Coordinates of N, CA and C in Angstrom, one line a residue:
M1 N 132.6 33.7 188.8 CA 131.7 33.6 189.9 C 132.2 32.5 190.8
M2 N 131.9 32.7 192.1 CA 132.4 31.8 193.1 C 131.7 30.4 193.0
S3 N 132.5 29.4 192.9 CA 131.9 28.0 192.9 C 131.3 27.6 194.2
T4 N 130.3 26.8 194.2 CA 129.7 26.3 195.5 C 130.1 24.8 195.6
K5 N 131.0 24.3 194.9 CA 131.5 22.9 195.0 C 132.7 22.9 195.9
F6 N 132.5 22.6 197.2 CA 133.6 22.5 198.1 C 133.6 21.0 198.6
T7 N 134.7 20.3 198.4 CA 134.8 19.0 198.9 C 135.5 18.9 200.2
R8 N 136.1 20.0 200.6 CA 136.8 19.9 201.9 C 136.7 21.2 202.7
T9 N 137.4 22.2 202.4 CA 137.5 23.4 203.2 C 137.6 24.6 202.4
A10 N 136.9 25.7 202.9 CA 137.1 27.0 202.2 C 137.3 28.0 203.2
L11 N 138.2 29.0 203.0 CA 138.5 30.0 203.9 C 138.0 31.3 203.3
F12 N 137.1 32.0 203.9 CA 136.6 33.3 203.4 C 137.2 34.5 204.1
I13 N 137.7 35.4 203.3 CA 138.3 36.6 203.9 C 137.4 37.8 203.5
S14 N 137.6 39.0 204.2 CA 136.7 40.1 204.0 C 136.6 40.6 202.6
S15 N 137.6 40.4 201.8 CA 137.5 40.9 200.4 C 136.8 40.0 199.4
F16 N 136.2 39.0 199.9 CA 135.5 38.0 199.1 C 136.5 37.1 198.3
K17 N 137.7 37.1 198.7 CA 138.7 36.2 198.0 C 138.5 34.8 198.7
R18 N 138.7 33.7 198.0 CA 138.6 32.4 198.5 C 139.8 31.6 198.3
V19 N 140.2 30.9 199.3 CA 141.4 30.0 199.3 C 140.9 28.6 199.4
P20 N 140.6 27.8 198.4 CA 139.9 26.6 198.5 C 140.8 25.4 198.8
C21 N 140.3 24.4 199.5 CA 140.9 23.1 199.7 C 142.4 23.3 200.2
L22 N 142.5 24.0 201.3 CA 143.8 24.1 201.9 C 144.2 22.9 202.6
S23 N 145.5 22.6 202.6 CA 146.0 21.4 203.3 C 145.8 21.6 204.8
D24 N 145.8 20.5 205.6 CA 145.7 20.6 207.0 C 146.8 21.5 207.6
N25 N 148.0 21.3 207.2 CA 149.1 22.1 207.7 C 149.0 23.5 207.4
S26 N 148.5 23.8 206.2 CA 148.4 25.2 205.7 C 147.3 25.9 206.6
L27 N 146.2 25.2 206.8 CA 145.1 25.8 207.7 C 145.6 26.1 209.1
R28 N 146.4 25.1 209.6 CA 146.9 25.3 211.0 C 147.9 26.5 211.1
R29 N 148.7 26.7 210.0 CA 149.6 27.8 210.0 C 148.8 29.1 210.0
N30 N 147.7 29.2 209.2 CA 146.8 30.3 209.2 C 146.2 30.6 210.5
L31 N 145.7 29.5 211.1 CA 144.9 29.7 212.4 C 145.8 30.0 213.5
S32 N 147.1 29.7 213.4 CA 148.1 30.0 214.5 C 148.5 31.4 214.4
N33 N 148.2 32.1 213.3 CA 148.6 33.5 213.1 C 147.8 34.4 214.2
T34 N 148.5 35.2 214.9 CA 147.9 36.0 216.0 C 147.6 37.4 215.5
S35 N 147.6 37.6 214.2 CA 147.3 39.0 213.7 C 145.9 39.3 214.0
S36 N 145.6 40.6 213.8 CA 144.2 41.1 214.1 C 143.2 40.5 213.2
R37 N 143.6 39.9 212.0 CA 142.6 39.3 211.1 C 141.9 38.2 211.8
W38 N 142.6 37.5 212.8 CA 142.0 36.4 213.4 C 141.5 36.7 214.8
A39 N 141.4 38.0 215.2 CA 140.9 38.4 216.5 C 139.5 37.9 216.7
E40 N 138.6 38.0 215.6 CA 137.3 37.4 215.7 C 137.0 36.6 214.5
V41 N 136.7 35.3 214.7 CA 136.6 34.3 213.6 C 135.2 33.6 213.7
G42 N 134.6 33.4 212.6 CA 133.4 32.5 212.5 C 133.8 31.2 212.0
F43 N 133.2 30.1 212.6 CA 133.4 28.7 212.2 C 132.1 28.1 211.9
I44 N 132.0 27.6 210.7 CA 130.8 26.9 210.2 C 131.2 25.5 209.9
G45 N 130.7 24.6 210.8 CA 131.1 23.2 210.7 C 132.1 22.8 211.8
L46 N 131.7 22.0 212.7 CA 132.5 21.6 213.9 C 132.7 20.1 213.9
G47 N 133.2 19.6 212.8 CA 133.6 18.2 212.7 C 134.9 18.0 213.4
N48 N 135.6 16.9 213.1 CA 136.8 16.5 213.8 C 137.8 17.6 213.6
M49 N 138.0 18.1 212.4 CA 139.0 19.2 212.2 C 138.6 20.5 212.6
G50 N 137.3 20.9 212.3 CA 136.8 22.2 212.7 C 136.8 22.5 214.2
S51 N 136.3 21.4 214.9 CA 136.2 21.6 216.4 C 137.6 21.8 217.0
R52 N 138.6 21.1 216.5 CA 140.0 21.2 217.0 C 140.5 22.6 216.7
M53 N 140.3 23.1 215.5 CA 140.8 24.4 215.1 C 140.1 25.5 215.9
A54 N 138.8 25.4 216.1 CA 138.1 26.4 216.9 C 138.6 26.4 218.3
A55 N 138.8 25.2 218.9 CA 139.3 25.1 220.3 C 140.7 25.7 220.4
N56 N 141.5 25.5 219.4 CA 142.9 26.1 219.4 C 142.8 27.6 219.4
L57 N 141.9 28.2 218.6 CA 141.8 29.7 218.6 C 141.3 30.2 220.0
L58 N 140.3 29.5 220.5 CA 139.7 29.9 221.8 C 140.8 29.8 222.9
S59 N 141.6 28.8 222.8 CA 142.7 28.7 223.9 C 143.7 29.8 223.8
K60 N 143.8 30.4 222.6 CA 144.7 31.5 222.5 C 144.1 32.9 222.7
G61 N 142.8 32.8 223.2 CA 142.2 34.1 223.5 C 141.4 34.8 222.4
H62 N 141.2 34.1 221.3 CA 140.5 34.7 220.2 C 139.0 34.5 220.4
K63 N 138.2 35.5 219.8 CA 136.7 35.4 219.9 C 136.3 34.5 218.7
V64 N 135.5 33.5 219.0 CA 135.1 32.5 218.0 C 133.6 32.4 218.0
T65 N 132.9 32.6 216.9 CA 131.5 32.4 216.8 C 131.2 31.1 215.9
V66 N 130.4 30.2 216.4 CA 130.3 28.9 215.7 C 128.8 28.6 215.3
F67 N 128.8 27.8 214.2 CA 127.5 27.2 213.8 C 127.7 25.8 213.3
D68 N 126.8 24.9 213.7 CA 126.8 23.6 213.3 C 125.4 23.0 213.5
V69 N 125.1 22.0 212.7 CA 123.8 21.4 212.8 C 123.8 20.4 214.0
N70 N 125.0 20.0 214.5 CA 125.1 19.1 215.6 C 125.1 19.8 216.9
S71 N 124.1 19.7 217.7 CA 124.0 20.4 218.9 C 125.0 20.0 219.9
M72 N 125.5 18.7 219.9 CA 126.5 18.3 220.8 C 127.9 19.1 220.5
A73 N 128.2 19.2 219.2 CA 129.4 19.9 218.9 C 129.3 21.4 219.3
I74 N 128.1 22.0 219.1 CA 127.9 23.4 219.6 C 128.1 23.5 221.1
N75 N 127.5 22.6 221.8 CA 127.6 22.6 223.3 C 129.0 22.5 223.8
T76 N 129.8 21.7 223.1 CA 131.2 21.5 223.5 C 132.0 22.8 223.2
A77 N 131.7 23.5 222.1 CA 132.4 24.7 221.7 C 132.0 25.8 222.7
L78 N 130.7 25.9 223.1 CA 130.2 26.9 224.1 C 130.9 26.7 225.4
K79 N 131.1 25.5 225.8 CA 131.8 25.3 227.1 C 133.3 25.7 227.0
Q80 N 133.8 25.8 225.8 CA 135.2 26.2 225.6 C 135.3 27.7 225.5
G81 N 134.1 28.4 225.4 CA 134.1 29.9 225.4 C 133.6 30.5 224.1
A82 N 133.2 29.6 223.2 CA 132.7 30.1 221.9 C 131.3 30.8 222.0
T83 N 130.9 31.5 221.0 CA 129.5 32.1 220.9 C 128.8 31.4 219.8
N84 N 127.5 31.1 220.1 CA 126.7 30.4 219.1 C 126.0 31.3 218.2
A85 N 125.9 31.0 216.9 CA 125.1 31.8 215.9 C 123.9 31.0 215.5
S86 N 122.9 31.6 215.2 CA 121.6 30.9 214.8 C 121.7 30.4 213.4
S87 N 122.6 30.9 212.5 CA 122.6 30.4 211.2 C 123.9 30.8 210.5
P88 N 124.3 30.2 209.4 CA 125.5 30.7 208.7 C 125.4 32.1 208.3
A89 N 124.2 32.5 207.9 CA 124.0 33.9 207.4 C 124.3 34.9 208.5
E90 N 124.0 34.6 209.8 CA 124.3 35.5 210.9 C 125.8 35.7 211.1
I91 N 126.5 34.6 210.9 CA 128.0 34.7 211.0 C 128.5 35.6 209.9
A92 N 128.0 35.4 208.7 CA 128.4 36.1 207.5 C 128.1 37.6 207.7
S93 N 127.0 38.0 208.4 CA 126.7 39.4 208.5 C 127.5 40.1 209.6
K94 N 128.1 39.3 210.5 CA 128.8 39.9 211.6 C 130.3 39.9 211.6
L95 N 130.9 38.9 210.8 CA 132.3 38.7 210.9 C 133.0 38.8 209.5
K96 N 134.2 39.3 209.5 CA 135.0 39.4 208.3 C 135.7 38.1 207.9
T97 N 136.1 37.3 208.9 CA 136.9 36.1 208.6 C 136.1 34.9 209.0
I98 N 135.8 34.1 208.0 CA 135.0 32.9 208.2 C 135.7 31.6 207.7
V99 N 135.7 30.6 208.5 CA 136.2 29.3 208.1 C 135.1 28.3 208.0
T100 N 134.9 27.7 206.9 CA 133.9 26.7 206.7 C 134.5 25.3 206.6
M101 N 134.0 24.4 207.3 CA 134.5 23.0 207.3 C 133.3 22.1 207.0
L102 N 132.9 22.0 205.8 CA 131.6 21.4 205.5 C 131.8 20.3 204.4
P103 N 130.9 19.3 204.5 CA 131.0 18.2 203.5 C 130.2 18.5 202.3
A104 N 129.3 19.5 202.3 CA 128.5 19.8 201.2 C 128.4 21.3 200.9
S105 N 127.8 21.8 199.9 CA 127.8 23.2 199.4 C 126.7 24.0 200.0
Q106 N 125.7 23.5 200.6 CA 124.5 24.3 200.9 C 124.8 25.4 201.9
H107 N 125.5 25.1 203.0 CA 125.9 26.2 203.9 C 126.8 27.2 203.4
V108 N 127.8 26.7 202.6 CA 128.7 27.7 201.9 C 128.0 28.7 201.1
T109 N 127.0 28.2 200.3 CA 126.2 29.1 199.5 C 125.4 30.1 200.4
E110 N 124.9 29.7 201.5 CA 124.1 30.5 202.4 C 125.0 31.6 203.0
V111 N 126.2 31.2 203.4 CA 127.2 32.2 203.9 C 127.5 33.3 202.9
Y112 N 127.8 32.8 201.7 CA 128.2 33.8 200.6 C 127.1 34.7 200.3
N113 N 125.8 34.1 200.2 CA 124.7 34.9 199.9 C 124.4 36.0 201.0
G114 N 124.6 35.6 202.2 CA 124.4 36.5 203.3 C 125.3 37.7 203.3
Q115 N 126.6 37.4 203.0 CA 127.6 38.5 203.0 C 127.4 39.3 201.8
A116 N 127.1 38.7 200.6 CA 126.9 39.5 199.4 C 125.7 40.4 199.6
A117 N 124.6 39.9 200.1 CA 123.4 40.7 200.3 C 123.7 41.9 201.3
K118 N 124.5 41.6 202.3 CA 124.8 42.7 203.3 C 125.5 43.9 202.6
I119 N 126.5 43.6 201.8 CA 127.3 44.7 201.2 C 126.5 45.4 200.2
C120 N 125.6 44.7 199.4 CA 124.7 45.4 198.4 C 123.7 46.3 199.1
N121 N 123.1 45.8 200.2 CA 122.2 46.6 201.0 C 122.8 47.8 201.6
N122 N 124.0 47.7 202.2 CA 124.7 48.8 202.8 C 125.2 49.8 201.8
M123 N 125.6 49.4 200.6 CA 126.0 50.3 199.6 C 124.8 51.2 199.2
L124 N 123.6 50.5 199.0 CA 122.4 51.3 198.7 C 122.0 52.2 199.8
L125 N 122.1 51.8 201.1 CA 121.8 52.6 202.2 C 122.7 53.8 202.3
A126 N 123.9 53.7 202.0 CA 124.8 54.8 202.0 C 124.5 55.8 200.9
I127 N 124.2 55.3 199.7 CA 123.8 56.2 198.6 C 122.5 56.9 199.0
E128 N 121.5 56.2 199.6 CA 120.3 56.8 200.0 C 120.4 57.9 201.0
M129 N 121.3 57.6 202.0 CA 121.5 58.6 203.0 C 122.2 59.9 202.5
I130 N 123.1 59.7 201.6 CA 123.7 60.9 200.9 C 122.7 61.7 200.2
G131 N 121.8 61.0 199.4 CA 120.8 61.6 198.6 C 119.8 62.4 199.5
V132 N 119.4 61.8 200.6 CA 118.4 62.5 201.4 C 119.1 63.7 202.1
S133 N 120.4 63.6 202.5 CA 121.1 64.7 203.1 C 121.3 65.8 202.1
E134 N 121.6 65.5 200.9 CA 121.8 66.6 199.9 C 120.5 67.3 199.6
A135 N 119.4 66.5 199.5 CA 118.1 67.2 199.2 C 117.7 68.0 200.3
M136 N 117.9 67.5 201.6 CA 117.4 68.3 202.7 C 118.3 69.6 202.9
N137 N 119.6 69.5 202.7 CA 120.5 70.7 202.8 C 120.1 71.7 201.7
L138 N 119.8 71.2 200.5 CA 119.4 72.1 199.4 C 118.1 72.8 199.7
G139 N 117.1 72.1 200.2 CA 115.8 72.7 200.5 C 116.0 73.7 201.7
M140 N 116.8 73.4 202.6 CA 117.0 74.4 203.7 C 117.7 75.6 203.2
K141 N 118.6 75.5 202.3 CA 119.3 76.6 201.7 C 118.4 77.5 200.9
L142 N 117.3 76.8 200.4 CA 116.3 77.6 199.6 C 115.2 78.2 200.5
G143 N 115.4 78.0 201.8 CA 114.5 78.6 202.8 C 113.4 77.8 203.3
L144 N 113.3 76.5 203.0 CA 112.3 75.6 203.4 C 112.6 75.1 204.9
E145 N 111.5 75.1 205.6 CA 111.6 74.6 207.0 C 111.8 73.1 207.0
P146 N 112.9 72.5 207.6 CA 113.3 71.1 207.5 C 112.2 70.1 207.8
K147 N 111.4 70.3 208.9 CA 110.3 69.4 209.2 C 109.3 69.3 208.1
L148 N 108.9 70.5 207.6 CA 107.9 70.6 206.5 C 108.4 69.9 205.2
L149 N 109.7 70.2 204.9 CA 110.3 69.6 203.7 C 110.3 68.0 203.8
L150 N 110.7 67.5 205.0 CA 110.7 66.1 205.2 C 109.3 65.5 205.1
E151 N 108.3 66.2 205.6 CA 106.9 65.7 205.4 C 106.5 65.6 204.0
I152 N 106.9 66.6 203.2 CA 106.5 66.7 201.8 C 107.2 65.5 201.1
I153 N 108.5 65.3 201.3 CA 109.3 64.2 200.7 C 108.6 62.9 201.0
N154 N 108.2 62.7 202.3 CA 107.6 61.5 202.7 C 106.2 61.2 202.2
M155 N 105.6 62.3 201.5 CA 104.3 62.1 200.8 C 104.5 62.1 199.3
A156 N 105.7 62.2 198.9 CA 106.0 62.3 197.4 C 106.9 61.1 197.0
S157 N 107.3 61.1 195.8 CA 108.0 60.0 195.2 C 109.4 59.8 195.7
G158 N 109.9 60.9 196.4 CA 111.3 60.8 197.0 C 111.4 60.0 198.3
Q159 N 110.3 59.6 198.8 CA 110.3 59.0 200.1 C 111.1 57.7 200.1
C160 N 111.8 57.4 201.2 CA 112.6 56.1 201.3 C 112.7 55.8 202.8
W161 N 113.4 54.7 203.1 CA 113.6 54.3 204.5 C 114.3 55.4 205.3
T162 N 115.3 56.0 204.7 CA 116.1 57.0 205.4 C 115.2 58.2 205.8
S163 N 114.4 58.7 204.8 CA 113.5 59.9 205.1 C 112.4 59.6 206.0
K164 N 111.9 58.3 206.0 CA 110.8 58.0 206.9 C 111.1 57.5 208.2
V165 N 112.3 56.9 208.4 CA 112.7 56.2 209.6 C 113.9 56.7 210.3
Y166 N 114.9 57.3 209.5 CA 116.2 57.6 210.0 C 116.7 58.9 209.5
S167 N 116.0 59.9 209.7 CA 116.3 61.2 209.2 C 117.7 61.7 209.7
P168 N 118.5 62.2 208.8 CA 119.8 62.7 209.1 C 119.9 64.1 209.6
V169 N 118.7 64.8 209.6 CA 118.6 66.2 209.9 C 118.2 66.4 211.4
P170 N 119.0 67.0 212.2 CA 118.7 67.3 213.6 C 117.4 68.1 213.7
G171 N 116.5 67.6 214.7 CA 115.3 68.4 214.9 C 114.1 67.9 214.1
T172 N 114.3 67.0 213.2 CA 113.2 66.6 212.3 C 112.6 65.2 212.8
M173 N 113.3 64.5 213.6 CA 112.8 63.2 214.0 C 113.4 62.8 215.4
E174 N 112.6 62.2 216.2 CA 113.0 61.8 217.5 C 113.6 60.3 217.5
N175 N 114.4 60.0 218.5 CA 114.9 58.7 218.7 C 115.8 58.1 217.5
V176 N 116.5 59.0 216.9 CA 117.5 58.7 215.9 C 118.8 59.3 216.2
P177 N 119.9 58.9 215.7 CA 121.2 59.5 216.0 C 121.3 61.0 215.7
S178 N 120.6 61.5 214.7 CA 120.7 62.9 214.4 C 120.1 63.7 215.6
A179 N 119.2 63.1 216.4 CA 118.6 63.8 217.5 C 119.5 63.8 218.7
R180 N 120.6 63.1 218.7 CA 121.5 63.1 219.8 C 123.0 63.3 219.4
Q181 N 123.1 64.2 218.5 CA 124.5 64.6 218.0 C 125.2 63.5 217.3
Y182 N 124.4 62.6 216.6 CA 124.9 61.5 215.8 C 125.7 60.4 216.7
S183 N 125.3 60.3 217.9 CA 125.9 59.2 218.7 C 125.0 58.0 218.6
G184 N 125.7 56.8 218.8 CA 125.0 55.5 218.6 C 124.8 55.2 217.1
G185 N 123.9 54.2 216.9 CA 123.6 53.9 215.5 C 124.7 53.1 214.9
F186 N 124.8 53.3 213.5 CA 125.8 52.5 212.7 C 126.9 53.5 212.4
G187 N 128.1 53.2 212.9 CA 129.2 54.1 212.7 C 129.7 54.4 211.3
T188 N 130.2 55.6 211.1 CA 130.7 56.0 209.8 C 131.9 55.1 209.4
A189 N 132.7 54.7 210.3 CA 133.8 53.8 210.0 C 133.3 52.5 209.5
L190 N 132.3 52.0 210.1 CA 131.7 50.7 209.7 C 131.1 50.8 208.3
M191 N 130.4 51.9 208.1 CA 129.9 52.1 206.7 C 131.0 52.2 205.7
S192 N 132.0 52.9 206.0 CA 133.2 53.0 205.1 C 133.8 51.6 204.8
K193 N 133.9 50.8 205.8 CA 134.4 49.4 205.7 C 133.5 48.6 204.7
D194 N 132.2 48.7 204.9 CA 131.3 47.9 204.1 C 131.3 48.4 202.6
L195 N 131.5 49.7 202.5 CA 131.6 50.3 201.1 C 132.8 49.8 200.4
G196 N 133.9 49.7 201.2 CA 135.2 49.2 200.6 C 135.0 47.8 200.2
L197 N 134.3 46.9 201.0 CA 134.1 45.6 200.6 C 133.2 45.5 199.3
A198 N 132.2 46.4 199.3 CA 131.4 46.4 198.1 C 132.2 46.8 196.8
M199 N 133.1 47.7 197.0 CA 133.9 48.1 195.8 C 134.9 47.0 195.4
D200 N 135.4 46.3 196.4 CA 136.3 45.1 196.1 C 135.5 44.1 195.3
A201 N 134.3 43.8 195.8 CA 133.5 42.7 195.2 C 133.1 43.2 193.7
A202 N 132.7 44.5 193.6 CA 132.3 45.0 192.3 C 133.4 44.9 191.3
S203 N 134.6 45.2 191.8 CA 135.8 45.1 190.9 C 136.0 43.7 190.4
Q204 N 135.9 42.7 191.3 CA 136.1 41.3 191.0 C 135.1 40.8 190.0
V205 N 133.9 41.2 190.1 CA 132.9 40.7 189.1 C 132.6 41.7 188.0
K206 N 133.4 42.8 188.0 CA 133.3 43.8 186.9 C 131.8 44.4 186.8
A207 N 131.3 44.7 188.0 CA 130.0 45.4 188.1 C 130.1 46.9 188.2
P208 N 129.6 47.7 187.3 CA 129.8 49.2 187.4 C 129.0 49.7 188.6
T209 N 129.6 50.5 189.5 CA 129.0 51.1 190.6 C 129.4 52.5 190.8
P210 N 128.9 53.4 189.8 CA 129.3 54.8 189.8 C 128.9 55.5 191.1
L211 N 127.7 55.3 191.5 CA 127.2 56.0 192.8 C 127.9 55.3 194.0
G212 N 128.0 54.0 194.0 CA 128.7 53.3 195.1 C 130.1 53.8 195.2
S213 N 130.8 54.1 194.1 CA 132.2 54.6 194.2 C 132.2 56.0 194.8
L214 N 131.3 56.8 194.4 CA 131.3 58.2 195.0 C 131.0 58.1 196.5
A215 N 130.0 57.2 196.9 CA 129.7 57.1 198.3 C 130.9 56.6 199.1
N216 N 131.6 55.6 198.5 CA 132.8 55.1 199.1 C 133.9 56.2 199.4
N217 N 134.1 57.0 198.3 CA 135.1 58.1 198.5 C 134.6 59.1 199.5
L218 N 133.3 59.4 199.6 CA 132.8 60.4 200.5 C 132.9 59.9 201.9
Y219 N 132.6 58.6 202.2 CA 132.7 58.1 203.5 C 134.2 57.9 204.0
K220 N 135.0 57.7 203.0 CA 136.5 57.6 203.4 C 136.9 59.0 203.8
L221 N 136.5 60.0 203.1 CA 136.8 61.4 203.5 C 136.3 61.8 204.8
M222 N 135.1 61.3 205.1 CA 134.5 61.6 206.4 C 135.3 60.9 207.6
V223 N 135.7 59.7 207.3 CA 136.5 59.0 208.3 C 137.8 59.8 208.6
N224 N 138.4 60.3 207.5 CA 139.7 61.0 207.7 C 139.5 62.4 208.2
S225 N 138.2 62.8 208.3 CA 137.9 64.2 208.8 C 137.3 64.2 210.2
G226 N 137.5 63.0 210.9 CA 137.0 63.0 212.3 C 135.6 62.5 212.5
F227 N 134.9 62.0 211.5 CA 133.6 61.5 211.6 C 133.5 60.0 211.9
A228 N 134.6 59.3 212.0 CA 134.6 57.9 212.1 C 133.7 57.4 213.3
P229 N 133.7 57.9 214.5 CA 132.9 57.4 215.6 C 131.4 57.8 215.5
K230 N 131.1 58.8 214.6 CA 129.7 59.2 214.6 C 128.8 58.3 213.7
D231 N 127.5 58.3 213.9 CA 126.6 57.6 213.0 C 126.8 58.0 211.6
F232 N 126.5 57.0 210.7 CA 126.8 57.3 209.3 C 125.8 58.4 208.7
S233 N 124.7 58.7 209.4 CA 123.8 59.8 209.0 C 124.5 61.2 209.2
S234 N 125.6 61.2 209.9 CA 126.3 62.5 210.0 C 126.9 63.0 208.7
V235 N 126.6 62.3 207.6 CA 127.0 62.8 206.3 C 126.3 64.1 206.0
F236 N 125.1 64.3 206.6 CA 124.4 65.5 206.5 C 125.2 66.7 207.1
Q237 N 125.7 66.4 208.3 CA 126.6 67.4 208.9 C 127.8 67.7 208.1
F238 N 128.4 66.7 207.6 CA 129.6 66.8 206.7 C 129.3 67.7 205.5
I239 N 128.2 67.4 204.9 CA 127.8 68.1 203.7 C 127.5 69.6 204.0
Q240 N 126.9 69.8 205.1 CA 126.7 71.2 205.6 C 128.0 72.0 205.8
G241 N 128.9 71.3 206.4 CA 130.2 71.9 206.6 C 131.0 72.2 205.4
A242 N 130.9 71.3 204.4 CA 131.5 71.5 203.1 C 130.9 72.7 202.4
A243 N 129.6 72.8 202.5 CA 128.9 74.0 201.9 C 129.3 75.3 202.5
K244 N 129.5 75.3 203.8 CA 129.9 76.5 204.5 C 131.3 76.9 204.1
N245 N 132.1 75.9 203.8 CA 133.6 76.3 203.4 C 133.7 76.7 202.0
K246 N 132.7 76.7 201.2 CA 132.8 77.1 199.8 C 132.9 78.6 199.7

């Protein structure tokens, strides 16, 4: 399990791997790397070292989001072109690469918890979306009218956020991506990325995720089949197409 005892610096990468207590020179070599990994970076802690490193990235054209309890440090970073986050958890929810420069463990724990909660939630959301899509497709194949079927589900024990708020079936709900050919919303490629992170994390802590693994494989297949830019609820459309090809 990840330790929350950080006496100096911790570098978080998207796969939840941690490189603790890097030397100043080692950190500078990493931060001078112009690869896409550093295109968008979150900085938590803008002390003497953190503020210089953030300024260095900004001067090279990278996008940097910052958080610090010191408002003066934040204002300086904003003048240099940084974006301000309201909390460490906000940075963790939006960025894959995060550098923490903190004297204590509290903020590190908040960042880790925020990122861990995000991938757990999105794994569940993907599984839920697939389940609703399968059930709706089956009911429609059995001759049920989709709006009526959705109403019945939402009055029964199968109801969930997806069925009540974010229906994947065109014509059953207004103001959702399925009502506009799956445009907007949360992209399939982004869901696939988060599922990959969830599987990496599950592997590291040896947590069984049989349904998460199936969801991960399905969304990977969708990305490779041209669904990447569509909302993740387009899994219903993908399942329908797979059924037609049988």
